[in-house]
Short mmCIF file of C-alpha atoms in Angstrom, two decimals:
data_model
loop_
_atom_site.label_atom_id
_atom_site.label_comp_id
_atom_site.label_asym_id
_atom_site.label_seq_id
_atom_site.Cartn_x
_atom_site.Cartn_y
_atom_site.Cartn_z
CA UNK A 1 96.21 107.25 103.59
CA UNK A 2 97.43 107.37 106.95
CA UNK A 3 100.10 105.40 108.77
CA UNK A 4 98.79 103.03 111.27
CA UNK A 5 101.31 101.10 114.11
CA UNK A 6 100.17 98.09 115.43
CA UNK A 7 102.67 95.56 118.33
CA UNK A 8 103.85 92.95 116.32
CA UNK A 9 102.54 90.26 118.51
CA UNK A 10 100.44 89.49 121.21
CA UNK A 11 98.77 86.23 122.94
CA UNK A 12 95.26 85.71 124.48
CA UNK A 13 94.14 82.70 126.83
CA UNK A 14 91.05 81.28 125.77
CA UNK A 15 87.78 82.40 126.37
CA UNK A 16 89.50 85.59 127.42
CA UNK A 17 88.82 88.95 125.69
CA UNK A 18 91.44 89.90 123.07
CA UNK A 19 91.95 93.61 123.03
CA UNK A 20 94.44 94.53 119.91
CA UNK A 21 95.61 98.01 119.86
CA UNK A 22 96.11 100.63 116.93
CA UNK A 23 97.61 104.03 116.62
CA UNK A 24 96.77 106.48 113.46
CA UNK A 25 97.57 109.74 114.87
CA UNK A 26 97.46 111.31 111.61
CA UNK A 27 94.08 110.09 110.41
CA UNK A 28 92.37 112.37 108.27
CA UNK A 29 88.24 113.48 109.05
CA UNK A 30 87.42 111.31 106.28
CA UNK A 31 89.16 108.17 106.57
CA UNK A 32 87.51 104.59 108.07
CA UNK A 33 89.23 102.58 110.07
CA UNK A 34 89.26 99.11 109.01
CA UNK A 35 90.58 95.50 110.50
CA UNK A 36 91.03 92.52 108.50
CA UNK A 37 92.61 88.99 109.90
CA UNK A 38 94.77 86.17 108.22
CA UNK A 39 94.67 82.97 109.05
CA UNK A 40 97.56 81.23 108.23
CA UNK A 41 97.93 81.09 104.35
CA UNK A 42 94.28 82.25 103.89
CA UNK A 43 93.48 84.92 101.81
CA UNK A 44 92.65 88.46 104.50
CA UNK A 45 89.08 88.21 105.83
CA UNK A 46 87.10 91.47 106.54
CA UNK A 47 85.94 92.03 110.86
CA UNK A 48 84.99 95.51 111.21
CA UNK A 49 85.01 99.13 110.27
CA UNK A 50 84.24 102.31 111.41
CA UNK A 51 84.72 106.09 110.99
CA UNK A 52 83.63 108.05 114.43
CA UNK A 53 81.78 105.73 116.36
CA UNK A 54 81.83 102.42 118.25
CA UNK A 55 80.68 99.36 116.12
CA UNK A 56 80.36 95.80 117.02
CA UNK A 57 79.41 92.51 114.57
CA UNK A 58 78.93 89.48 115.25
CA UNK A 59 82.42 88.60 115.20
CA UNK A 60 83.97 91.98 117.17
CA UNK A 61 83.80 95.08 118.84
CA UNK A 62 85.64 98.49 117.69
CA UNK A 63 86.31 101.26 120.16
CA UNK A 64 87.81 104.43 117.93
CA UNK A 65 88.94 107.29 120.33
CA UNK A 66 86.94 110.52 120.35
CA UNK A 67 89.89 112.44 118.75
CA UNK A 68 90.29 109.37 116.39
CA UNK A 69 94.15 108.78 116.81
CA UNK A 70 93.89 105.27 117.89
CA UNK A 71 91.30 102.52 118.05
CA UNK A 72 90.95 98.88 119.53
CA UNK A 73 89.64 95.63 118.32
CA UNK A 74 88.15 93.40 121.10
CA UNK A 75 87.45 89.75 120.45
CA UNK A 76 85.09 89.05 123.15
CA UNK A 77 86.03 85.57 123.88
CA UNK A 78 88.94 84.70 122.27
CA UNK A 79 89.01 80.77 120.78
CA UNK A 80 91.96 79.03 119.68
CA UNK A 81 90.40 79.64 115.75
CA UNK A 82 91.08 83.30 116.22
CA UNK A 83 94.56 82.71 116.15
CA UNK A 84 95.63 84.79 113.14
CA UNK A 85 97.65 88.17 111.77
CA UNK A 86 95.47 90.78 112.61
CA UNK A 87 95.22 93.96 110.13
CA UNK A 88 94.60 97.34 110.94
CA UNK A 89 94.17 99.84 108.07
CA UNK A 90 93.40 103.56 107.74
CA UNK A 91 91.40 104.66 104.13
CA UNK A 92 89.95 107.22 102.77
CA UNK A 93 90.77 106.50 99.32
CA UNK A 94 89.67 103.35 96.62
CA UNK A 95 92.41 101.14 98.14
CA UNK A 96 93.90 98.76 101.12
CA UNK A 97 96.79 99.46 102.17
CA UNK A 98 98.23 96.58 104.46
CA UNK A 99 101.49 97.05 106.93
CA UNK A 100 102.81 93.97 109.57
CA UNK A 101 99.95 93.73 110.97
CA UNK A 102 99.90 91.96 114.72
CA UNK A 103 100.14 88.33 115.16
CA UNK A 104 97.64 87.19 118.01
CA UNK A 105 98.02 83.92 119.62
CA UNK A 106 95.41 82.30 121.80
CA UNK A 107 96.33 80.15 123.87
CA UNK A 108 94.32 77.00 124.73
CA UNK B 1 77.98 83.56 95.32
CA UNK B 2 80.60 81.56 95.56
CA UNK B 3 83.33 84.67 96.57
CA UNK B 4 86.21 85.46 94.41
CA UNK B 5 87.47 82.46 92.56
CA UNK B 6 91.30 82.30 92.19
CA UNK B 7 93.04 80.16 89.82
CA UNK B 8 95.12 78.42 89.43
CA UNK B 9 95.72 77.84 93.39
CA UNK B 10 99.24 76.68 92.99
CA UNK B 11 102.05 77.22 90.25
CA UNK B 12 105.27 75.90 89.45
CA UNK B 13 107.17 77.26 86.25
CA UNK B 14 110.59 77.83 85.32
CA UNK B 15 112.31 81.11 85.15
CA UNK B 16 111.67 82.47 81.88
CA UNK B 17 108.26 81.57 81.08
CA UNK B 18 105.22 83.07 80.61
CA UNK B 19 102.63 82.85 83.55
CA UNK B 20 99.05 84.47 83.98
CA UNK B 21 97.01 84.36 87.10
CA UNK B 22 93.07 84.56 87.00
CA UNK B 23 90.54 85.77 88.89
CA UNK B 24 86.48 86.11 88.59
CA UNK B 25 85.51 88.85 91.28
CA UNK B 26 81.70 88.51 93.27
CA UNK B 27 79.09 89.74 90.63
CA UNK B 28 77.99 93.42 90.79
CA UNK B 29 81.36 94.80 92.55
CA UNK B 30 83.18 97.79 90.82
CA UNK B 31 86.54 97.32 92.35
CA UNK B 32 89.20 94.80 91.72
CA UNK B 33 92.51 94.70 93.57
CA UNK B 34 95.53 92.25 93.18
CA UNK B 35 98.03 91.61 96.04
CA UNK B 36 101.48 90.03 96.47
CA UNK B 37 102.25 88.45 99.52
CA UNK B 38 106.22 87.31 100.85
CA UNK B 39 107.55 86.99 103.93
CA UNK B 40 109.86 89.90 103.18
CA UNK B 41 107.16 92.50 101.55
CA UNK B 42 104.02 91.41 103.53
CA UNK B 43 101.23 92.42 101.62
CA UNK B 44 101.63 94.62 98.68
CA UNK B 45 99.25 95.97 96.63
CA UNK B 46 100.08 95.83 92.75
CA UNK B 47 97.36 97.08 90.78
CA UNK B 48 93.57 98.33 90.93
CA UNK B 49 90.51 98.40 88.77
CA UNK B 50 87.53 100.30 88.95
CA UNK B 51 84.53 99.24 86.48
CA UNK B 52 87.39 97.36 84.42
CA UNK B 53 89.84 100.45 84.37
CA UNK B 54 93.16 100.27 85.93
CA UNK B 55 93.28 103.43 88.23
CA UNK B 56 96.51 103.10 90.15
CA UNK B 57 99.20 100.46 88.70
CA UNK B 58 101.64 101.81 91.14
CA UNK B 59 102.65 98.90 92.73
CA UNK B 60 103.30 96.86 90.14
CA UNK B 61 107.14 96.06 90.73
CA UNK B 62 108.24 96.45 86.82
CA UNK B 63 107.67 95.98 83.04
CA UNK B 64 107.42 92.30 83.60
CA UNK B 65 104.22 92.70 85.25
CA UNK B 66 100.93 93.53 82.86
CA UNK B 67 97.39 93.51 84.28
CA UNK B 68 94.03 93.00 82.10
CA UNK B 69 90.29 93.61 83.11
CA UNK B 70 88.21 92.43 79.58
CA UNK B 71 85.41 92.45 81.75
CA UNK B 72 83.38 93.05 84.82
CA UNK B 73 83.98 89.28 85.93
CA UNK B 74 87.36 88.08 85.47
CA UNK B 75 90.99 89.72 85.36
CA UNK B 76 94.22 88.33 84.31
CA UNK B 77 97.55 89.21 85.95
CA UNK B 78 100.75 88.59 83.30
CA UNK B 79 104.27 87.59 84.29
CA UNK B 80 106.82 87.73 81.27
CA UNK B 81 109.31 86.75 81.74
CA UNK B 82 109.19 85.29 85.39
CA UNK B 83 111.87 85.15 87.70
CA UNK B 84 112.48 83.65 90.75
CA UNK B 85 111.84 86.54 92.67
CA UNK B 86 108.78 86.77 92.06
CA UNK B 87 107.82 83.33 93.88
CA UNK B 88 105.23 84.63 95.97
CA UNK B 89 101.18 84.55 96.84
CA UNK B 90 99.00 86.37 94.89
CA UNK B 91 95.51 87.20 96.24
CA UNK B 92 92.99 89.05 94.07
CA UNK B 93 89.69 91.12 95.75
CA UNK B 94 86.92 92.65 94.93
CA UNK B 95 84.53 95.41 96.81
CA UNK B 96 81.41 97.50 96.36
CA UNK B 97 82.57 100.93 96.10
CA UNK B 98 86.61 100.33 97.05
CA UNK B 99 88.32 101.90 100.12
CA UNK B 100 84.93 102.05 102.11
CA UNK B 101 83.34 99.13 102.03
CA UNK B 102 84.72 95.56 102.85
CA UNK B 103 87.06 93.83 100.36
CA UNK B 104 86.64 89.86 99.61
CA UNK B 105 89.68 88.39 99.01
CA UNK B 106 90.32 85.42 96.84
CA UNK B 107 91.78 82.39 98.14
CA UNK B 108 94.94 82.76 96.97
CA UNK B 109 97.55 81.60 94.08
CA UNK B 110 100.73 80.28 95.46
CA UNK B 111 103.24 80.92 92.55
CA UNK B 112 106.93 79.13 92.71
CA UNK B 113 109.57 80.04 89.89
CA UNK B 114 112.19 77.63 90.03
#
């Protein structure tokens, strides 16, 4: 699976859009991108995946680059309940494979 | 469904004993995963199943560690002897198909070895 760097922190103001950045530069053509959040002592909670294409939920937004190397998260309006360890992680195979992740803060 | 259940959620034993984590994945998903989480490691993965078979056991730190799947819902994940080191949260998950579609993670079982 491929190596993904993410900043280790960031903060938002509230109501603000939260834009969390990730680089896989070696992602393979048949690997997903996937985010996943933490809340404090909470057990990871899925947001979003994708494998060539733009894809937005009801909770985000994911913008992968055209050559796939790196891809954003966007929180549309950031609330205070966002606040968590946010997870970016590059699969092809049966498994998760988490790294530091970045902390995002939003501040009220 | 009531997600992955977890249990127990906390645990206090003293090094030396014997101590087994359980966990009942969401009915009808192939894949079950357990996690360690420290401050130190992050969030390692220990062990995979895939319709009750381990497939990778890689991460599982040493002999100590054992992992069981009897059956489609519920795993067990053995400590003998446990140490201190291994004070940590363990967080079991279960998906669909594994690495592409989402995992559910369990809530968590906060493990202190005194």
């Amino acid at each position: 699976d491929a190596k993904t760097t993410q900043p280790p922190s960031m903060d938002c103001a509230e109501g603000r859009a939260a834009n969390l950045p990730c680089n896989h530069s070696t992602i393979s053509g048949n690997e997903y991108v996937y985010w996943y959040r933490q809340i404090h002592s909470q057990g990871p909670q899925y947001i979003i995946h994708g494998l060539k294409n733009n894809e937005t939920n009801e909770m985000a937004s994911l913008i992968i680059t055209e050559d796939r190397k790196s891809s954003t998260l966007i929180l549309p309006h950031a609330t205070l309940r966002d606040t968590a360890v946010y997870y970016c992680i590059v699969t092809g195979t049966y498994k998760y494979i988490f790294g530091t992740g970045t902390r995002l803060k939003v501040l009220a | 469904d009531a997600g992955v259940i977890q249990s127990p959620r906390h645990e206090v034993t003293e090094m030396g004993q014997e101590v087994t984590l359980r966990c009942k994945p969401i009915s009808g998903h192939d894949y079950l995963f357990w996690y360690r989480q420290t401050m130190m490691r992050g969030l390692e993965l220990l062990i995979y199943f895939n319709n009750n078979v381990p497939i990778d056991d890689s991460g599982m730190p040493e002999d100590r560690f054992s992992a069981k799947m009897p059956n489609a819902s519920f795993s067990t994940l053995k400590i003998q002897p446990s140490e201190p080191r291994d004070s940590a949260v363990y967080f079991c998950a279960s998906s669909l198909w594994g690495g592409n579609t989402e995992a559910f993670f369990g809530q968590g079982t906060r493990l202190t070895v005194v």
